[in-house]
Amino acid sequence: MTAPFFFHGLLLLVGLCCPLPITKTSYLYEELYEDPSIDHFQCRKVVLTICNVSITLFKEMAQRSGNGNILFSPIRVIAALSMLSLGAKGNLSKHILEALRLNKTGLPEAEIHKCFRYLLRALHKPEEFSPLKSGSSVFIHQGLTPENKFVEGVKDLYHSDVISINFTDSSRAKTQINNYMMEKSKKEIGDIVKNLESDTFLAVVNYIILNAKIISNYGCRFLKVKDYHLGYGMATKVPTIHTVDLNHLFRVEDLSSTVLVYSLLAGSFTTYFILPDIGKMKKVEQRLTYPHFRRMRRQLSLRMVDLETPELSLSETHDLESVMSLLGITYAFNGVTNSDSSSVMNDTLPKSLKVISKAMLTHEDKWSKPGKSICFKNDGSVDVGHVQFNRPFLIFIQDTKNDAPLFLGRVVNPKN
C-alpha cells in the first residue's frame, strides 16, 4: 500500500475524444441525470484544478516510493476530501477547498460541489452502460445523528451512501465495512480497511475499478509471453498483447519519451502511455507539466502501429488522513449531533477519521490469436510505427466526455 503524500501541483489530462455511438438507452440515462443548473463550461475549471493537484501528488509518490508501482484515481481522491468540507466545522469548509485549490476556480462553494456531482456521475453509470465500477460510502458512528443537509449533500452531490455503524467495536466495524465494500464491488475488492481505531467517528471509503479491453479495428491480436524489464538487470515473463492497428504514436523530445494515445472500451476512455527512454524515467517524472499534454494533443495523428503492451493487473489503496494533515487540515466535523444530548459534536466525542481510496486497473486481451482474414498485412506501402512497452512507463486514463482524470500511475511491474 502506497503512503499518502502532500500535493498541490499541475496536470491536465487532455487527449483524444472518440465519440461513442449513442444508443437510445444511454441517451435516456444521460437525460435522467442531466442538471440544467450545472454549467459544464465552468466545471472544466474544477477538472483543471483536480488535474493541477494530481501531478504533484504523483511526483511526491514517485519520489518516496522508489521504483515501485504507483496507481491512484485523482477524481476519487479529490472528491473524497472535497466531500468532507460539506460537514466541516466553522470556516474549515472554505479552508479545505483552499487547500485543494478549488477556491482558485472562482466558483461559489455550492457550484464547486455541483460540479463534482456532474463529474462523478460518469463513474456511477449502471454496468450496462460502462465497465467502470466506482462507489463511495460514508460510515458514521451510530451514537451520532447526521444532519439532513450533510446527508443530502453526500448522497446527491457525491453519489455516496451514508451508513450508521458502531465504531466502538473496531474489529466488528472493520469487518462490516469490508463486507459492505466487497458486496458493492461484486467481490472485486476485499479487506479495503486494514486497521480502524476504536474512537473513529467517521469513515469515508471509495473505490474505482476499470477492467479495460483493447480496441482492434483490424482484429489483429496476438498474446505471447515475453520479457518485461523491471530495471537493475531484472526481468520477468508477462503475457504481452501484440496488435497491429491505427493509433496515435509520436515522440516528445524534451521528455525523452515515446507516447502512445489510444482508446479503450469503444472510445469511452482515452489512455496515454508514456515510455521514457532507457534510464530517463526520473527525468520524465520531474519535468512532466501541463504544457506537455497540450502539445501532445496537437501532435495527435493516426498511423498504423505495430504495438506490444503487457497485460496489466494493478491495485493500490491509499489512506488519505495524512494528506489532510500535510495540507494543514485539522478536521472538526459539524455535520452530526450527539443523539444523547442533541448538542453539536464537541471535543468529548470520538474524533478519529478514516478516509480510504482504492484504485484497480486491469488491461488484458481474452483472445489468443487474430482472425486470419482481417489481420493487417503490410505490403511496404504503409509507414508502420513500432513500439514495445517492455519496461517501466507512465499511464493515465481520462473520461473523454469531461476530461476528468480517472487513473494516473507508474507501471514498474505489470503484475503487482
mmCIF file of C-alpha atoms in Angstrom, residues 7-265:
data_model
loop_
_atom_site.group_PDB
_atom_site.id
_atom_site.type_symbol
_atom_site.label_atom_id
_atom_site.label_comp_id
_atom_site.label_asym_id
_atom_site.label_seq_id
_atom_site.Cartn_x
_atom_site.Cartn_y
_atom_site.Cartn_z
ATOM 1 C CA PHE A 7 0.130 17.596 -3.190
ATOM 2 C CA HIS A 8 -0.583 20.920 -4.828
ATOM 3 C CA GLY A 9 0.606 20.706 -8.406
ATOM 4 C CA LEU A 10 -0.077 20.922 -12.083
ATOM 5 C CA LEU A 11 -1.580 18.465 -14.549
ATOM 6 C CA LEU A 12 -4.228 18.495 -17.188
ATOM 7 C CA LEU A 13 -5.227 15.255 -18.806
ATOM 8 C CA VAL A 14 -6.174 16.148 -22.334
ATOM 9 C CA GLY A 15 -6.498 13.894 -25.283
ATOM 10 C CA LEU A 16 -8.290 12.118 -27.989
ATOM 11 C CA CYS A 17 -12.036 12.416 -27.871
ATOM 12 C CA CYS A 18 -13.612 9.498 -29.723
ATOM 13 C CA PRO A 19 -17.410 9.860 -29.895
ATOM 14 C CA LEU A 20 -19.386 6.836 -28.901
ATOM 15 C CA PRO A 21 -22.329 5.539 -30.880
ATOM 16 C CA ILE A 22 -25.291 6.954 -28.958
ATOM 17 C CA THR A 23 -27.863 4.332 -28.133
ATOM 18 C CA LYS A 24 -31.372 5.122 -27.004
ATOM 19 C CA THR A 25 -30.783 3.672 -23.541
ATOM 20 C CA SER A 26 -27.549 5.575 -22.963
ATOM 21 C CA TYR A 27 -29.225 8.763 -24.190
ATOM 22 C CA LEU A 28 -32.061 8.250 -21.704
ATOM 23 C CA TYR A 29 -29.540 7.662 -18.930
ATOM 24 C CA GLU A 30 -27.766 10.937 -19.693
ATOM 25 C CA GLU A 31 -31.057 12.808 -19.805
ATOM 26 C CA LEU A 32 -32.137 11.314 -16.495
ATOM 27 C CA TYR A 33 -29.102 12.731 -14.703
ATOM 28 C CA GLU A 34 -28.796 15.983 -16.621
ATOM 29 C CA ASP A 35 -28.969 19.026 -14.353
ATOM 30 C CA PRO A 36 -29.714 22.265 -16.200
ATOM 31 C CA SER A 37 -28.368 24.257 -13.253
ATOM 32 C CA ILE A 38 -24.835 22.925 -13.827
ATOM 33 C CA ASP A 39 -22.610 24.966 -16.123
ATOM 34 C CA HIS A 40 -20.410 22.369 -17.791
ATOM 35 C CA PHE A 41 -18.029 25.018 -19.069
ATOM 36 C CA GLN A 42 -17.468 26.357 -15.546
ATOM 37 C CA CYS A 43 -16.974 22.799 -14.293
ATOM 38 C CA ARG A 44 -13.958 22.488 -16.564
ATOM 39 C CA LYS A 45 -12.230 24.811 -14.090
ATOM 40 C CA VAL A 46 -12.801 22.200 -11.397
ATOM 41 C CA VAL A 47 -11.393 19.494 -13.689
ATOM 42 C CA LEU A 48 -8.308 21.609 -14.331
ATOM 43 C CA THR A 49 -7.836 22.153 -10.602
ATOM 44 C CA ILE A 50 -8.163 18.431 -9.898
ATOM 45 C CA CYS A 51 -5.534 17.791 -12.529
ATOM 46 C CA ASN A 52 -3.315 20.538 -11.153
ATOM 47 C CA VAL A 53 -3.361 18.854 -7.750
ATOM 48 C CA SER A 54 -2.751 15.409 -9.236
ATOM 49 C CA ILE A 55 0.652 15.917 -10.796
ATOM 50 C CA THR A 56 2.420 16.992 -7.622
ATOM 51 C CA LEU A 57 0.769 14.173 -5.693
ATOM 52 C CA PHE A 58 2.138 11.810 -8.316
ATOM 53 C CA LYS A 59 5.591 13.392 -8.112
ATOM 54 C CA GLU A 60 5.620 13.043 -4.319
ATOM 55 C CA MET A 61 4.627 9.408 -4.635
ATOM 56 C CA ALA A 62 7.288 8.812 -7.267
ATOM 57 C CA GLN A 63 9.949 10.401 -5.083
ATOM 58 C CA ARG A 64 9.057 8.479 -1.946
ATOM 59 C CA SER A 65 8.077 5.107 -3.383
ATOM 60 C CA GLY A 66 11.449 4.483 -5.012
ATOM 61 C CA ASN A 67 10.955 2.235 -8.000
ATOM 62 C CA GLY A 68 7.595 0.684 -7.171
ATOM 63 C CA ASN A 69 4.253 0.828 -8.925
ATOM 64 C CA ILE A 70 2.024 3.868 -8.452
ATOM 65 C CA LEU A 71 -1.703 3.954 -9.141
ATOM 66 C CA PHE A 72 -4.399 6.297 -7.872
ATOM 67 C CA SER A 73 -7.571 7.966 -9.084
ATOM 68 C CA PRO A 74 -7.278 11.779 -8.980
ATOM 69 C CA ILE A 75 -11.025 12.330 -9.293
ATOM 70 C CA ARG A 76 -11.808 9.911 -6.462
ATOM 71 C CA VAL A 77 -9.087 11.207 -4.120
ATOM 72 C CA ILE A 78 -10.001 14.877 -4.533
ATOM 73 C CA ALA A 79 -13.745 14.161 -4.390
ATOM 74 C CA ALA A 80 -13.333 12.346 -1.053
ATOM 75 C CA LEU A 81 -11.585 15.331 0.503
ATOM 76 C CA SER A 82 -13.949 17.860 -1.058
ATOM 77 C CA MET A 83 -16.938 15.916 0.260
ATOM 78 C CA LEU A 84 -15.611 16.265 3.804
ATOM 79 C CA SER A 85 -15.994 20.028 3.523
ATOM 80 C CA LEU A 86 -19.794 19.505 3.498
ATOM 81 C CA GLY A 87 -19.636 18.589 7.179
ATOM 82 C CA ALA A 88 -16.683 20.680 8.268
ATOM 83 C CA LYS A 89 -16.976 22.943 11.293
ATOM 84 C CA GLY A 90 -16.877 26.748 11.048
ATOM 85 C CA ASN A 91 -14.578 28.159 8.362
ATOM 86 C CA LEU A 92 -12.906 24.791 7.871
ATOM 87 C CA SER A 93 -15.098 24.102 4.841
ATOM 88 C CA LYS A 94 -13.531 27.021 2.971
ATOM 89 C CA HIS A 95 -10.111 26.043 4.275
ATOM 90 C CA ILE A 96 -10.442 22.530 2.805
ATOM 91 C CA LEU A 97 -11.419 23.913 -0.596
ATOM 92 C CA GLU A 98 -8.497 26.349 -0.405
ATOM 93 C CA ALA A 99 -6.109 23.512 0.476
ATOM 94 C CA LEU A 100 -7.348 21.660 -2.599
ATOM 95 C CA ARG A 101 -7.013 24.899 -4.597
ATOM 96 C CA LEU A 102 -10.654 24.641 -5.610
ATOM 97 C CA ASN A 103 -11.064 28.243 -4.481
ATOM 98 C CA LYS A 104 -8.877 29.193 -7.466
ATOM 99 C CA THR A 105 -11.757 28.268 -9.780
ATOM 100 C CA GLY A 106 -13.579 31.465 -8.771
ATOM 101 C CA LEU A 107 -16.776 29.443 -8.341
ATOM 102 C CA PRO A 108 -19.043 29.673 -5.278
ATOM 103 C CA GLU A 109 -18.719 26.746 -2.907
ATOM 104 C CA ALA A 110 -22.149 25.409 -3.843
ATOM 105 C CA GLU A 111 -21.216 25.402 -7.540
ATOM 106 C CA ILE A 112 -17.998 23.503 -6.848
ATOM 107 C CA HIS A 113 -19.967 20.717 -5.188
ATOM 108 C CA LYS A 114 -22.434 20.677 -8.086
ATOM 109 C CA CYS A 115 -19.516 20.190 -10.462
ATOM 110 C CA PHE A 116 -18.445 17.125 -8.515
ATOM 111 C CA ARG A 117 -21.967 15.783 -8.946
ATOM 112 C CA TYR A 118 -21.546 16.214 -12.703
ATOM 113 C CA LEU A 119 -18.037 14.730 -12.851
ATOM 114 C CA LEU A 120 -18.767 11.755 -10.609
ATOM 115 C CA ARG A 121 -21.944 10.872 -12.456
ATOM 116 C CA ALA A 122 -19.925 9.177 -15.207
ATOM 117 C CA LEU A 123 -18.266 6.965 -12.593
ATOM 118 C CA HIS A 124 -21.584 5.672 -11.319
ATOM 119 C CA LYS A 125 -23.248 4.583 -14.537
ATOM 120 C CA PRO A 126 -25.068 1.246 -14.456
ATOM 121 C CA GLU A 127 -22.930 -1.667 -15.633
ATOM 122 C CA GLU A 128 -24.882 -1.983 -18.874
ATOM 123 C CA PHE A 129 -23.531 1.434 -19.878
ATOM 124 C CA SER A 130 -19.953 1.237 -18.631
ATOM 125 C CA PRO A 131 -17.384 -1.354 -17.497
ATOM 126 C CA LEU A 132 -16.098 1.189 -14.981
ATOM 127 C CA LYS A 133 -17.136 0.362 -11.426
ATOM 128 C CA SER A 134 -16.972 3.011 -8.756
ATOM 129 C CA GLY A 135 -18.550 3.618 -5.397
ATOM 130 C CA SER A 136 -18.349 5.756 -2.292
ATOM 131 C CA SER A 137 -19.708 5.260 1.207
ATOM 132 C CA VAL A 138 -19.685 7.321 4.396
ATOM 133 C CA PHE A 139 -19.857 5.396 7.672
ATOM 134 C CA ILE A 140 -20.925 7.438 10.730
ATOM 135 C CA HIS A 141 -20.800 6.313 14.345
ATOM 136 C CA GLN A 142 -24.269 5.172 15.424
ATOM 137 C CA GLY A 143 -24.187 7.408 18.512
ATOM 138 C CA LEU A 144 -24.304 10.432 16.237
ATOM 139 C CA THR A 145 -27.171 11.702 14.120
ATOM 140 C CA PRO A 146 -26.094 13.175 10.774
ATOM 141 C CA GLU A 147 -27.748 16.429 9.806
ATOM 142 C CA ASN A 148 -30.102 16.234 6.848
ATOM 143 C CA LYS A 149 -28.122 18.838 4.912
ATOM 144 C CA PHE A 150 -24.971 16.750 5.170
ATOM 145 C CA VAL A 151 -26.707 13.500 4.264
ATOM 146 C CA GLU A 152 -28.457 15.056 1.278
ATOM 147 C CA GLY A 153 -25.222 16.609 0.040
ATOM 148 C CA VAL A 154 -23.261 13.381 0.370
ATOM 149 C CA LYS A 155 -25.917 11.387 -1.469
ATOM 150 C CA ASP A 156 -26.935 13.869 -4.147
ATOM 151 C CA LEU A 157 -23.675 15.680 -4.893
ATOM 152 C CA TYR A 158 -21.169 12.887 -4.308
ATOM 153 C CA HIS A 159 -23.263 9.794 -5.102
ATOM 154 C CA SER A 160 -22.326 8.257 -1.743
ATOM 155 C CA ASP A 161 -24.164 6.015 0.679
ATOM 156 C CA VAL A 162 -24.495 7.084 4.321
ATOM 157 C CA ILE A 163 -24.413 4.204 6.798
ATOM 158 C CA SER A 164 -24.675 4.113 10.583
ATOM 159 C CA ILE A 165 -22.146 1.826 12.268
ATOM 160 C CA ASN A 166 -20.843 1.104 15.771
ATOM 161 C CA PHE A 167 -17.174 2.085 15.762
ATOM 162 C CA THR A 168 -16.601 1.280 19.453
ATOM 163 C CA ASP A 169 -16.174 -2.374 18.415
ATOM 164 C CA SER A 170 -13.433 -1.586 15.911
ATOM 165 C CA SER A 171 -12.866 -5.198 14.831
ATOM 166 C CA ARG A 172 -16.528 -5.754 14.035
ATOM 167 C CA ALA A 173 -16.825 -2.348 12.379
ATOM 168 C CA LYS A 174 -13.851 -3.127 10.123
ATOM 169 C CA THR A 175 -15.442 -6.421 9.119
ATOM 170 C CA GLN A 176 -18.766 -4.710 8.378
ATOM 171 C CA ILE A 177 -17.126 -2.069 6.181
ATOM 172 C CA ASN A 178 -15.041 -4.618 4.310
ATOM 173 C CA ASN A 179 -18.046 -6.879 3.736
ATOM 174 C CA TYR A 180 -20.123 -3.928 2.555
ATOM 175 C CA MET A 181 -17.474 -2.785 0.092
ATOM 176 C CA MET A 182 -16.970 -6.332 -1.155
ATOM 177 C CA GLU A 183 -20.695 -6.576 -1.864
ATOM 178 C CA LYS A 184 -20.771 -3.179 -3.589
ATOM 179 C CA SER A 185 -17.779 -4.068 -5.779
ATOM 180 C CA LYS A 186 -19.171 -7.517 -6.521
ATOM 181 C CA LYS A 187 -16.309 -9.208 -4.685
ATOM 182 C CA GLU A 188 -13.571 -7.456 -6.643
ATOM 183 C CA ILE A 189 -12.402 -5.616 -3.515
ATOM 184 C CA GLY A 190 -11.621 -7.384 -0.270
ATOM 185 C CA ASP A 191 -10.187 -6.039 3.003
ATOM 186 C CA ILE A 192 -10.078 -2.421 1.866
ATOM 187 C CA VAL A 193 -9.806 -1.352 5.540
ATOM 188 C CA LYS A 194 -6.697 -2.781 7.176
ATOM 189 C CA ASN A 195 -6.945 -1.060 10.551
ATOM 190 C CA LEU A 196 -9.509 1.008 12.417
ATOM 191 C CA GLU A 197 -9.293 2.941 15.672
ATOM 192 C CA SER A 198 -11.980 2.385 18.300
ATOM 193 C CA ASP A 199 -12.547 6.153 18.648
ATOM 194 C CA THR A 200 -13.354 6.561 14.935
ATOM 195 C CA PHE A 201 -16.479 8.640 14.346
ATOM 196 C CA LEU A 202 -16.400 8.877 10.541
ATOM 197 C CA ALA A 203 -15.009 6.696 7.740
ATOM 198 C CA VAL A 204 -15.103 7.619 4.058
ATOM 199 C CA VAL A 205 -14.322 4.738 1.710
ATOM 200 C CA ASN A 206 -14.316 4.890 -2.078
ATOM 201 C CA TYR A 207 -13.052 2.771 -4.938
ATOM 202 C CA ILE A 208 -12.712 2.763 -8.708
ATOM 203 C CA ILE A 209 -12.216 -0.320 -10.883
ATOM 204 C CA LEU A 210 -11.616 -0.449 -14.629
ATOM 205 C CA ASN A 211 -11.285 -3.758 -16.426
ATOM 206 C CA ALA A 212 -10.036 -2.361 -19.711
ATOM 207 C CA LYS A 213 -10.189 -4.114 -23.043
ATOM 208 C CA ILE A 214 -8.282 -3.035 -26.103
ATOM 209 C CA ILE A 215 -9.979 -1.991 -29.322
ATOM 210 C CA SER A 216 -8.799 -3.556 -32.553
ATOM 211 C CA ASN A 217 -10.277 -2.292 -35.801
ATOM 212 C CA TYR A 218 -8.464 -4.968 -37.783
ATOM 213 C CA GLY A 219 -8.840 -7.869 -35.383
ATOM 214 C CA CYS A 220 -5.066 -8.344 -35.473
ATOM 215 C CA ARG A 221 -4.126 -9.517 -31.986
ATOM 216 C CA PHE A 222 -1.654 -11.990 -30.586
ATOM 217 C CA LEU A 223 -0.999 -12.879 -26.981
ATOM 218 C CA LYS A 224 2.529 -14.011 -26.197
ATOM 219 C CA VAL A 225 4.599 -14.415 -23.045
ATOM 220 C CA LYS A 226 7.602 -12.106 -23.316
ATOM 221 C CA ASP A 227 10.256 -10.456 -21.157
ATOM 222 C CA TYR A 228 9.368 -7.296 -19.250
ATOM 223 C CA HIS A 229 12.439 -5.459 -17.955
ATOM 224 C CA LEU A 230 11.962 -4.273 -14.370
ATOM 225 C CA GLY A 231 15.290 -2.457 -14.239
ATOM 226 C CA TYR A 232 18.581 -3.150 -12.465
ATOM 227 C CA GLY A 233 19.150 -6.088 -14.797
ATOM 228 C CA MET A 234 15.972 -7.829 -13.654
ATOM 229 C CA ALA A 235 13.236 -9.139 -15.957
ATOM 230 C CA THR A 236 10.038 -11.120 -15.628
ATOM 231 C CA LYS A 237 7.873 -13.053 -18.060
ATOM 232 C CA VAL A 238 4.464 -11.452 -18.668
ATOM 233 C CA PRO A 239 1.593 -12.004 -21.124
ATOM 234 C CA THR A 240 2.070 -9.392 -23.836
ATOM 235 C CA ILE A 241 -0.614 -8.165 -26.230
ATOM 236 C CA HIS A 242 0.690 -7.728 -29.764
ATOM 237 C CA THR A 243 -1.580 -5.702 -32.056
ATOM 238 C CA VAL A 244 -1.316 -4.013 -35.425
ATOM 239 C CA ASP A 245 -3.805 -1.169 -35.590
ATOM 240 C CA LEU A 246 -4.403 2.550 -36.012
ATOM 241 C CA ASN A 247 -3.160 4.541 -33.015
ATOM 242 C CA HIS A 248 -1.517 7.849 -32.156
ATOM 243 C CA LEU A 249 2.216 7.355 -31.741
ATOM 244 C CA PHE A 250 4.788 10.153 -31.510
ATOM 245 C CA ARG A 251 7.901 11.425 -29.737
ATOM 246 C CA VAL A 252 8.086 14.097 -27.036
ATOM 247 C CA GLU A 253 11.724 15.055 -27.194
ATOM 248 C CA ASP A 254 12.014 17.223 -24.072
ATOM 249 C CA LEU A 255 10.618 14.294 -22.087
ATOM 250 C CA SER A 256 12.870 11.822 -23.927
ATOM 251 C CA SER A 257 9.783 9.668 -24.382
ATOM 252 C CA THR A 258 7.654 7.844 -26.891
ATOM 253 C CA VAL A 259 3.931 8.491 -26.350
ATOM 254 C CA LEU A 260 1.047 6.272 -27.362
ATOM 255 C CA VAL A 261 -2.521 7.562 -27.213
ATOM 256 C CA TYR A 262 -5.362 5.187 -27.850
ATOM 257 C CA SER A 263 -8.920 4.450 -26.833
ATOM 258 C CA LEU A 264 -10.263 1.704 -24.633
ATOM 259 C CA LEU A 265 -13.722 0.213 -24.433
#
